[in-house]
mmCIF file of C-alpha atoms in Angstrom:
data_model
loop_
_atom_site.group_PDB
_atom_site.id
_atom_site.type_symbol
_atom_site.label_atom_id
_atom_site.label_comp_id
_atom_site.label_asym_id
_atom_site.label_seq_id
_atom_site.Cartn_x
_atom_site.Cartn_y
_atom_site.Cartn_z
ATOM 1 C CA MET K 1 25.282 99.730 106.658
ATOM 2 C CA ALA K 2 26.258 99.839 103.041
ATOM 3 C CA ALA K 3 28.484 96.796 101.936
ATOM 4 C CA THR K 4 29.712 95.445 104.863
ATOM 5 C CA ARG K 5 31.407 92.112 105.350
ATOM 6 C CA ALA K 6 31.409 91.174 109.186
ATOM 7 C CA ARG K 7 33.663 88.428 110.160
ATOM 8 C CA VAL K 8 31.811 85.868 112.772
ATOM 9 C CA SER K 9 33.189 85.914 116.107
ATOM 10 C CA SER K 10 33.328 82.050 118.379
ATOM 11 C CA PHE K 11 31.426 84.060 121.284
ATOM 12 C CA SER K 12 28.697 85.524 119.271
ATOM 13 C CA ARG K 13 25.772 85.811 121.412
ATOM 14 C CA ASN K 14 22.539 83.637 120.882
ATOM 15 C CA VAL K 15 19.754 85.779 119.104
ATOM 16 C CA SER K 16 17.474 82.889 119.892
ATOM 17 C CA THR K 17 16.628 84.546 123.540
ATOM 18 C CA VAL K 18 15.414 87.946 121.909
ATOM 19 C CA THR K 19 12.107 87.838 119.975
ATOM 20 C CA SER K 20 11.030 90.971 117.697
ATOM 21 C CA GLN K 21 7.091 91.776 117.629
ATOM 22 C CA ASN K 22 7.912 94.965 115.291
ATOM 23 C CA HIS K 23 8.242 94.328 111.639
ATOM 24 C CA GLY K 24 10.645 97.304 111.764
ATOM 25 C CA LEU K 25 13.205 95.749 113.076
ATOM 26 C CA LYS K 26 15.767 93.013 112.159
ATOM 27 C CA HIS K 27 18.251 90.480 114.091
ATOM 28 C CA GLY K 28 21.989 91.004 113.707
ATOM 29 C CA PRO K 29 25.220 89.208 115.140
ATOM 30 C CA ASN K 30 25.979 89.155 118.883
ATOM 31 C CA GLY K 31 21.960 90.215 119.550
ATOM 32 C CA THR K 32 22.283 93.477 117.774
ATOM 33 C CA MET K 33 19.220 94.553 116.451
ATOM 34 C CA PHE K 34 18.837 97.031 113.253
ATOM 35 C CA ILE K 35 16.570 99.298 112.067
ATOM 36 C CA SER K 36 15.822 100.592 108.256
ATOM 37 C CA SER K 37 17.627 103.821 107.355
ATOM 38 C CA GLY K 38 14.669 104.532 104.903
ATOM 39 C CA ILE K 39 17.550 103.890 101.877
ATOM 40 C CA PRO K 40 17.203 100.484 100.186
ATOM 41 C CA ASP K 41 21.055 100.571 99.014
ATOM 42 C CA LEU K 42 22.150 101.824 102.470
ATOM 43 C CA ASP K 43 20.395 98.937 104.247
ATOM 44 C CA SER K 44 22.754 95.555 104.197
ATOM 45 C CA GLY K 45 21.855 95.571 107.925
ATOM 46 C CA GLY K 46 20.531 99.075 108.835
ATOM 47 C CA PHE K 47 21.355 101.414 111.946
ATOM 48 C CA SER K 48 21.968 99.545 114.889
ATOM 49 C CA LEU K 49 19.405 100.051 118.063
ATOM 50 C CA GLY K 50 21.520 102.133 120.757
ATOM 51 C CA SER K 51 23.502 103.989 117.968
ATOM 52 C CA LEU K 52 24.227 107.726 117.454
ATOM 53 C CA VAL K 53 24.560 108.182 113.383
ATOM 54 C CA MET K 54 25.932 111.681 112.608
ATOM 55 C CA VAL K 55 25.960 113.076 109.057
ATOM 56 C CA MET K 56 28.050 115.700 107.695
ATOM 57 C CA GLU K 57 26.404 118.545 105.929
ATOM 58 C CA ASP K 58 27.681 120.267 102.622
ATOM 59 C CA PRO K 59 27.268 123.947 102.824
ATOM 60 C CA GLU K 60 26.765 123.775 98.539
ATOM 61 C CA ALA K 61 23.671 121.555 99.015
ATOM 62 C CA PRO K 62 21.003 120.278 101.261
ATOM 63 C CA HIS K 63 21.760 116.655 100.257
ATOM 64 C CA HIS K 64 21.760 115.702 104.045
ATOM 65 C CA MET K 65 17.958 116.393 103.795
ATOM 66 C CA LEU K 66 17.446 113.428 101.400
ATOM 67 C CA LEU K 67 18.629 111.245 103.936
ATOM 68 C CA LEU K 68 17.185 112.633 106.974
ATOM 69 C CA ARG K 69 13.564 112.481 105.339
ATOM 70 C CA ASN K 70 13.794 108.981 104.389
ATOM 71 C CA PHE K 71 15.034 108.242 107.727
ATOM 72 C CA MET K 72 12.135 109.818 109.403
ATOM 73 C CA SER K 73 9.540 108.600 106.771
ATOM 74 C CA GLN K 74 10.539 104.926 106.972
ATOM 75 C CA GLY K 75 9.962 105.146 110.909
ATOM 76 C CA LEU K 76 6.642 106.883 110.416
ATOM 77 C CA VAL K 77 5.169 104.025 108.198
ATOM 78 C CA GLN K 78 6.374 101.565 110.304
ATOM 79 C CA LYS K 79 4.638 103.292 113.314
ATOM 80 C CA GLN K 80 7.879 104.231 115.195
ATOM 81 C CA PRO K 81 7.514 107.093 117.514
ATOM 82 C CA LEU K 82 9.789 110.204 116.128
ATOM 83 C CA LEU K 83 11.109 112.641 117.912
ATOM 84 C CA TYR K 84 12.080 115.913 115.220
ATOM 85 C CA ALA K 85 14.314 118.712 116.684
ATOM 86 C CA SER K 86 15.403 121.776 114.529
ATOM 87 C CA ALA K 87 16.492 125.321 114.314
ATOM 88 C CA SER K 88 13.236 126.110 112.200
ATOM 89 C CA ARG K 89 10.631 128.257 113.940
ATOM 90 C CA ASP K 90 8.127 125.907 112.859
ATOM 91 C CA PRO K 91 9.539 122.126 112.691
ATOM 92 C CA LYS K 92 6.236 120.813 112.494
ATOM 93 C CA SER K 93 5.786 122.154 108.764
ATOM 94 C CA PHE K 94 8.737 119.677 107.874
ATOM 95 C CA LEU K 95 6.793 116.834 107.982
ATOM 96 C CA GLY K 96 4.650 118.000 105.250
ATOM 97 C CA THR K 97 7.653 117.380 103.037
ATOM 98 C CA LEU K 98 8.298 114.047 104.039
ATOM 99 C CA PRO K 99 8.114 111.315 101.211
ATOM 100 C CA SER K 100 5.718 108.498 100.414
ATOM 101 C CA PRO K 101 5.902 104.800 99.818
ATOM 102 C CA ALA K 102 6.321 103.951 96.373
ATOM 103 C CA SER K 103 2.740 102.903 94.884
ATOM 104 C CA PRO K 104 2.943 99.019 93.893
ATOM 105 C CA LYS K 105 3.698 100.152 90.332
ATOM 106 C CA GLY K 106 6.811 101.552 91.271
ATOM 107 C CA ASP K 107 8.150 97.914 92.458
ATOM 108 C CA ASN K 108 9.868 97.583 88.871
ATOM 109 C CA LYS K 109 12.396 100.576 90.061
ATOM 110 C CA SER K 110 15.376 98.217 90.470
ATOM 111 C CA SER K 111 14.476 96.214 87.358
ATOM 112 C CA ASP K 112 14.419 99.306 85.020
ATOM 113 C CA LEU K 113 17.629 100.536 86.468
ATOM 114 C CA SER K 114 19.401 97.166 85.590
ATOM 115 C CA HIS K 115 17.698 97.461 82.119
ATOM 116 C CA GLU K 116 19.096 101.062 81.801
ATOM 117 C CA LYS K 117 22.611 99.739 82.928
ATOM 118 C CA ASP K 118 22.681 96.721 80.599
ATOM 119 C CA LEU K 119 22.328 99.049 77.749
ATOM 120 C CA ARG K 120 25.319 100.822 78.694
ATOM 121 C CA ILE K 121 27.523 97.518 78.176
ATOM 122 C CA ALA K 122 28.221 95.758 74.718
ATOM 123 C CA TRP K 123 26.723 92.828 74.284
ATOM 124 C CA GLN K 124 29.780 91.184 73.477
ATOM 125 C CA TYR K 125 31.504 92.395 76.846
ATOM 126 C CA LYS K 126 28.463 91.828 78.740
ATOM 127 C CA LYS K 127 29.476 87.801 79.927
ATOM 128 C CA TYR K 128 32.705 89.583 81.521
ATOM 129 C CA PHE K 129 30.954 91.216 84.136
ATOM 130 C CA GLY K 130 28.944 89.431 86.715
ATOM 131 C CA GLU K 131 25.411 90.137 87.798
ATOM 132 C CA PRO K 132 25.011 93.741 88.421
ATOM 133 C CA GLN K 133 24.082 94.424 92.572
ATOM 134 C CA LEU K 134 22.433 97.216 92.857
ATOM 135 C CA ASN K 135 20.463 96.856 95.962
ATOM 136 C CA LEU K 136 22.786 96.362 99.062
ATOM 137 C CA ASN K 137 20.271 94.924 101.043
ATOM 138 C CA THR K 138 20.370 91.363 102.066
ATOM 139 C CA ASN K 139 16.634 91.149 102.677
ATOM 140 C CA ASN K 140 15.173 89.176 100.435
ATOM 141 C CA GLY K 141 11.313 88.524 100.209
ATOM 142 C CA GLY K 142 10.221 91.241 103.036
ATOM 143 C CA GLN K 143 12.164 94.059 101.840
ATOM 144 C CA HIS K 144 8.910 96.543 102.121
ATOM 145 C CA ASP K 145 8.345 95.457 105.485
ATOM 146 C CA TYR K 146 11.787 96.134 106.691
ATOM 147 C CA CYS K 147 12.692 99.090 104.405
ATOM 148 C CA ASN K 148 10.403 100.939 101.994
ATOM 149 C CA ASP K 149 11.191 102.659 98.229
ATOM 150 C CA PHE K 150 9.680 106.252 98.721
ATOM 151 C CA ASP K 151 8.676 108.719 96.257
ATOM 152 C CA LEU K 152 10.049 112.226 96.775
ATOM 153 C CA ARG K 153 7.602 113.515 94.435
ATOM 154 C CA LYS K 154 4.665 112.114 96.537
ATOM 155 C CA PRO K 155 4.475 113.883 100.238
ATOM 156 C CA LEU K 156 3.546 111.544 102.870
ATOM 157 C CA ASP K 157 -0.195 111.048 104.212
ATOM 158 C CA ARG K 158 -1.048 113.309 107.062
ATOM 159 C CA HIS K 159 -2.171 110.562 108.951
ATOM 160 C CA PHE K 160 0.948 109.158 109.398
ATOM 161 C CA PHE K 161 2.029 111.923 111.762
ATOM 162 C CA SER K 162 -1.016 113.642 112.888
ATOM 163 C CA GLY K 163 -1.152 111.018 115.748
ATOM 164 C CA ASN K 164 0.578 111.511 118.920
ATOM 165 C CA ASN K 165 3.694 109.461 117.686
ATOM 166 C CA VAL K 166 5.773 112.567 116.673
ATOM 167 C CA ASP K 167 7.123 115.691 118.821
ATOM 168 C CA CYS K 168 8.389 118.354 117.075
ATOM 169 C CA VAL K 169 10.938 120.580 119.018
ATOM 170 C CA SER K 170 12.054 124.112 118.100
ATOM 171 C CA ILE K 171 15.736 124.663 119.396
ATOM 172 C CA LYS K 172 16.261 128.162 117.138
ATOM 173 C CA ASP K 173 15.594 130.655 120.171
ATOM 174 C CA SER K 174 16.658 127.878 122.797
ATOM 175 C CA PRO K 175 19.319 129.699 124.988
ATOM 176 C CA ASN K 176 21.260 126.485 125.565
ATOM 177 C CA LEU K 177 20.647 122.863 124.831
ATOM 178 C CA THR K 178 19.113 121.676 128.663
ATOM 179 C CA ALA K 179 15.249 121.625 126.835
ATOM 180 C CA LEU K 180 16.573 119.681 124.261
ATOM 181 C CA GLN K 181 18.136 117.048 126.596
ATOM 182 C CA ASP K 182 15.079 116.667 128.891
ATOM 183 C CA CYS K 183 13.073 116.356 125.424
ATOM 184 C CA CYS K 184 14.992 113.433 124.114
ATOM 185 C CA ALA K 185 15.605 112.039 127.696
ATOM 186 C CA GLY K 186 11.990 111.684 128.052
ATOM 187 C CA PHE K 187 11.883 110.152 125.067
ATOM 188 C CA LEU K 188 14.394 107.589 124.950
ATOM 189 C CA ALA K 189 12.938 106.658 128.619
ATOM 190 C CA LYS K 190 9.944 105.007 126.678
ATOM 191 C CA PHE K 191 12.450 102.596 124.747
ATOM 192 C CA SER K 192 14.252 101.420 127.619
ATOM 193 C CA ARG K 193 16.119 98.258 127.061
ATOM 194 C CA ASN K 194 14.633 94.975 128.936
ATOM 195 C CA GLU K 195 16.106 91.463 128.060
ATOM 196 C CA GLY K 196 13.619 89.202 126.393
ATOM 197 C CA SER K 197 11.518 90.951 123.888
ATOM 198 C CA ILE K 198 11.643 94.624 122.049
ATOM 199 C CA SER K 199 8.020 95.862 121.005
ATOM 200 C CA SER K 200 8.689 98.828 119.342
ATOM 201 C CA ALA K 201 11.406 101.195 118.611
ATOM 202 C CA GLY K 202 12.236 105.021 118.370
ATOM 203 C CA ARG K 203 13.764 107.577 116.346
ATOM 204 C CA ILE K 204 15.038 110.954 116.802
ATOM 205 C CA ALA K 205 16.056 113.172 114.052
ATOM 206 C CA ILE K 206 18.124 116.529 114.777
ATOM 207 C CA GLN K 207 18.593 118.612 111.856
ATOM 208 C CA SER K 208 21.516 121.294 111.278
ATOM 209 C CA PHE K 209 22.834 120.720 114.884
ATOM 210 C CA CYS K 210 25.207 123.432 115.702
ATOM 211 C CA SER K 211 23.576 125.955 112.760
ATOM 212 C CA PRO K 212 24.255 129.513 113.371
ATOM 213 C CA GLN K 213 20.953 130.135 113.876
ATOM 214 C CA CYS K 214 20.902 128.481 117.447
ATOM 215 C CA LYS K 215 22.371 130.822 120.089
ATOM 216 C CA TYR K 216 24.364 127.961 121.811
ATOM 217 C CA SER K 217 26.288 127.957 118.455
ATOM 218 C CA ASN K 218 29.536 129.301 119.802
ATOM 219 C CA GLU K 219 29.361 127.066 123.364
ATOM 220 C CA GLU K 220 31.799 124.876 121.973
ATOM 221 C CA TRP K 221 31.896 122.438 125.297
ATOM 222 C CA HIS K 222 28.137 122.694 125.817
ATOM 223 C CA MET K 223 27.253 121.286 122.718
ATOM 224 C CA LEU K 224 29.891 118.517 123.080
ATOM 225 C CA SER K 225 28.947 117.665 126.248
ATOM 226 C CA PHE K 226 25.119 116.896 124.760
ATOM 227 C CA ILE K 227 26.298 114.877 122.299
ATOM 228 C CA ARG K 228 27.951 112.689 124.796
ATOM 229 C CA SER K 229 25.051 112.702 126.897
ATOM 230 C CA LEU K 230 22.737 112.262 123.842
ATOM 231 C CA LYS K 231 24.849 108.642 123.054
ATOM 232 C CA GLY K 232 25.171 107.505 126.523
ATOM 233 C CA MET K 233 20.912 107.759 126.739
ATOM 234 C CA ALA K 234 21.117 106.017 123.051
ATOM 235 C CA ARG K 235 23.255 103.043 124.345
ATOM 236 C CA SER K 236 20.332 102.037 127.051
ATOM 237 C CA SER K 237 17.399 102.610 124.624
ATOM 238 C CA ASN K 238 15.653 100.782 121.937
ATOM 239 C CA ALA K 239 16.229 103.745 119.873
ATOM 240 C CA VAL K 240 18.522 104.939 116.581
ATOM 241 C CA ILE K 241 19.402 109.069 116.691
ATOM 242 C CA VAL K 242 20.494 110.567 113.799
ATOM 243 C CA VAL K 243 22.227 114.322 114.084
ATOM 244 C CA THR K 244 23.240 115.888 111.128
ATOM 245 C CA PHE K 245 25.476 119.153 111.476
ATOM 246 C CA PRO K 246 27.836 121.763 109.379
ATOM 247 C CA PRO K 247 31.220 120.645 110.052
ATOM 248 C CA SER K 248 32.210 123.671 107.801
ATOM 249 C CA LEU K 249 30.785 126.325 110.174
ATOM 250 C CA LEU K 250 32.916 124.734 113.501
ATOM 251 C CA PRO K 251 36.301 124.907 114.618
ATOM 252 C CA PRO K 252 38.177 122.049 113.465
ATOM 253 C CA SER K 253 38.607 120.770 116.979
ATOM 254 C CA CYS K 254 34.817 120.785 117.583
ATOM 255 C CA SER K 255 34.383 119.335 114.491
ATOM 256 C CA LYS K 256 36.998 116.446 114.607
ATOM 257 C CA ARG K 257 35.201 115.131 118.345
ATOM 258 C CA LEU K 258 31.831 115.446 117.015
ATOM 259 C CA GLN K 259 33.082 112.903 114.330
ATOM 260 C CA HIS K 260 34.983 111.110 117.128
ATOM 261 C CA MET K 261 31.700 110.525 119.031
ATOM 262 C CA ALA K 262 29.585 109.390 116.428
ATOM 263 C CA ASP K 263 28.775 105.621 116.331
ATOM 264 C CA THR K 264 28.068 105.869 112.550
ATOM 265 C CA LEU K 265 29.432 108.712 110.208
ATOM 266 C CA LEU K 266 28.476 109.758 107.404
ATOM 267 C CA SER K 267 29.140 112.720 104.842
ATOM 268 C CA VAL K 268 27.626 114.371 101.829
ATOM 269 C CA LYS K 269 29.111 116.057 99.261
ATOM 270 C CA ALA K 270 27.725 118.504 96.184
ATOM 271 C CA ILE K 271 29.242 117.297 92.418
ATOM 272 C CA PRO K 272 29.800 120.448 90.495
ATOM 273 C CA ASP K 273 27.495 121.230 87.860
ATOM 274 C CA GLU K 274 30.733 120.937 85.047
ATOM 275 C CA ASP K 275 33.653 119.250 86.088
ATOM 276 C CA LYS K 276 35.335 117.861 83.103
ATOM 277 C CA GLU K 277 38.402 116.476 84.703
ATOM 278 C CA LEU K 278 35.829 114.556 86.960
ATOM 279 C CA ALA K 279 33.244 113.729 84.162
ATOM 280 C CA LYS K 280 36.497 111.926 82.476
ATOM 281 C CA LEU K 281 37.198 109.742 86.119
ATOM 282 C CA LEU K 282 33.651 108.544 86.960
ATOM 283 C CA THR K 283 31.216 106.496 84.802
ATOM 284 C CA GLY K 284 27.233 108.362 84.596
ATOM 285 C CA TYR K 285 28.584 111.313 85.773
ATOM 286 C CA GLN K 286 25.750 113.443 84.144
ATOM 287 C CA ASP K 287 23.123 111.689 86.570
ATOM 288 C CA MET K 288 25.125 112.040 89.658
ATOM 289 C CA ILE K 289 23.665 114.929 92.211
ATOM 290 C CA GLY K 290 26.146 114.584 95.388
ATOM 291 C CA LEU K 291 28.630 111.895 97.011
ATOM 292 C CA LEU K 292 27.609 110.136 100.090
ATOM 293 C CA ASN K 293 31.028 108.889 101.880
ATOM 294 C CA VAL K 294 31.151 105.981 104.742
ATOM 295 C CA HIS K 295 33.626 107.247 107.435
ATOM 296 C CA LYS K 296 32.427 104.736 110.237
ATOM 297 C CA VAL K 297 30.048 102.283 110.928
ATOM 298 C CA ALA K 298 28.614 100.988 114.102
ATOM 299 C CA ARG K 299 29.496 98.068 115.730
ATOM 300 C CA LEU K 300 28.052 97.209 118.677
ATOM 301 C CA ASN K 301 28.174 93.911 121.492
ATOM 302 C CA THR K 302 31.610 93.156 119.789
ATOM 303 C CA GLN K 303 34.957 93.862 119.043
ATOM 304 C CA VAL K 304 35.698 92.384 115.670
ATOM 305 C CA PRO K 305 36.394 95.096 112.903
ATOM 306 C CA VAL K 306 34.046 96.053 109.682
ATOM 307 C CA ILE K 307 35.378 95.590 106.546
ATOM 308 C CA LEU K 308 33.427 97.870 103.845
ATOM 309 C CA GLU K 309 33.516 96.489 100.665
ATOM 310 C CA ALA K 310 32.991 100.143 99.372
ATOM 311 C CA THR K 311 32.999 103.278 101.138
ATOM 312 C CA THR K 312 32.022 105.900 98.564
ATOM 313 C CA PHE K 313 28.664 106.165 96.636
ATOM 314 C CA SER K 314 26.809 108.715 94.273
ATOM 315 C CA ILE K 315 23.850 109.712 94.809
ATOM 316 C CA LYS K 316 21.265 109.892 92.049
ATOM 317 C CA LEU K 317 17.679 110.583 91.382
ATOM 318 C CA GLN K 318 16.112 108.178 89.462
ATOM 319 C CA LYS K 319 13.317 109.701 87.075
ATOM 320 C CA ARG K 320 13.625 112.690 89.177
ATOM 321 C CA ARG K 321 11.577 110.138 91.756
ATOM 322 C CA PHE K 322 13.596 107.841 93.928
ATOM 323 C CA LEU K 323 16.576 108.104 95.777
ATOM 324 C CA VAL K 324 19.420 105.885 94.458
ATOM 325 C CA LEU K 325 23.005 105.026 95.711
ATOM 326 C CA GLU K 326 25.445 103.043 94.182
ATOM 327 C CA CYS K 327 28.918 102.092 94.336
ATOM 328 C CA LEU K 328 31.255 104.499 93.054
ATOM 329 C CA ASN K 329 32.871 103.232 89.561
ATOM 330 C CA GLN K 330 35.631 104.488 87.907
ATOM 331 C CA ALA K 331 35.274 105.149 83.969
ATOM 332 C CA PRO K 332 37.458 103.455 81.287
ATOM 333 C CA VAL K 333 41.199 104.309 80.963
ATOM 334 C CA ASP K 334 40.850 105.235 77.609
ATOM 335 C CA GLY K 335 38.090 107.822 78.495
ATOM 336 C CA SER K 336 35.178 106.170 77.101
ATOM 337 C CA SER K 337 31.585 105.848 77.743
ATOM 338 C CA GLY K 338 31.905 102.401 79.385
ATOM 339 C CA SER K 339 30.474 101.253 82.341
ATOM 340 C CA SER K 340 31.338 98.383 85.195
ATOM 341 C CA TYR K 341 30.316 97.160 87.820
ATOM 342 C CA GLY K 342 32.408 96.236 90.390
ATOM 343 C CA THR K 343 31.192 96.182 93.915
ATOM 344 C CA SER K 344 34.370 98.071 94.915
ATOM 345 C CA GLY K 345 34.552 100.412 91.573
ATOM 346 C CA GLY K 346 36.793 103.032 92.000
ATOM 347 C CA CYS K 347 36.868 102.789 96.035
ATOM 348 C CA SER K 348 38.888 100.596 98.404
ATOM 349 C CA GLY K 349 38.172 99.303 101.801
ATOM 350 C CA SER K 350 40.575 100.636 103.467
ATOM 351 C CA THR K 351 40.343 103.819 106.005
ATOM 352 C CA LYS K 352 42.922 105.791 104.381
ATOM 353 C CA ALA K 353 41.125 108.536 101.931
ATOM 354 C CA GLY K 354 41.632 107.936 98.065
ATOM 355 C CA PRO K 355 41.058 110.890 95.343
ATOM 356 C CA LEU K 356 37.938 110.272 95.377
ATOM 357 C CA ASP K 357 36.876 110.271 99.328
ATOM 358 C CA PHE K 358 36.086 113.438 100.902
#
């Protein structure tokens, strides 16, 4: 996940006995394997295999769709089977909105963004700043094998999802979650864990779980039981499950329980178009479309806590084509148009919510 600094345990598992034949997987500590989120700025490790990732939606803007689309596209590009469920009557039509990997000409995205930021710093102050680390991914050399940059204006080629590796399920008219649970169980059974090798990994994406369009949206206990069962099935499989849900439409008790059951918990929030007070506090406010907050990071096979270097990130669309996440930085005290590139910016690594957290 984003900008984590893990402490090394003396009881770390020897990962040499676990081999990966898929370039879309990456080794982690204590035998943990990761797959990419589809966003380079969010991948210092990625999403742990066997984990449940939950994203809290913002009712004012569909920014969660950006995360979900990149997650799905990354899996299809790497030929990882995908199960997609939504409250839409025709969920397969959503596949036509998935972004395509950037062309080789777009590989200079990071360098263009770095050059743009360098222009914001007066030359006489540049010596006081270290080299800005825009990409939080620790992969070197093989970044595009593990995580791609996606062009949001270019749709994904149909051959990526025209085969048998994509299943789409509509939960709009389902009276309960039994059918969806059976589909998830059958899908995850294909990726049962066995010691020694991992030939493939699966991805499940459930959009707007608990939305009012679903008939079961008022059955709180039924929804909680489904998520608990889904998390248990994920633990024994080589797959990652991403679920987005609208907390504002749920009772507070149900929303808190869903957040507690998540291994990795993220939330997105829209930024008002004209908020003068916020514009004075944040650097590059005009370029932001939203905020992403990291509430919790999955830690499997270990009891060592995670130290987050940053918990809040600004969501930007570079050239209206590439999704970029940046550590949230506070503007200078005098309110002048400067820029700072601290790794933690205006955010702390503590679990207590600050004035910029949501």
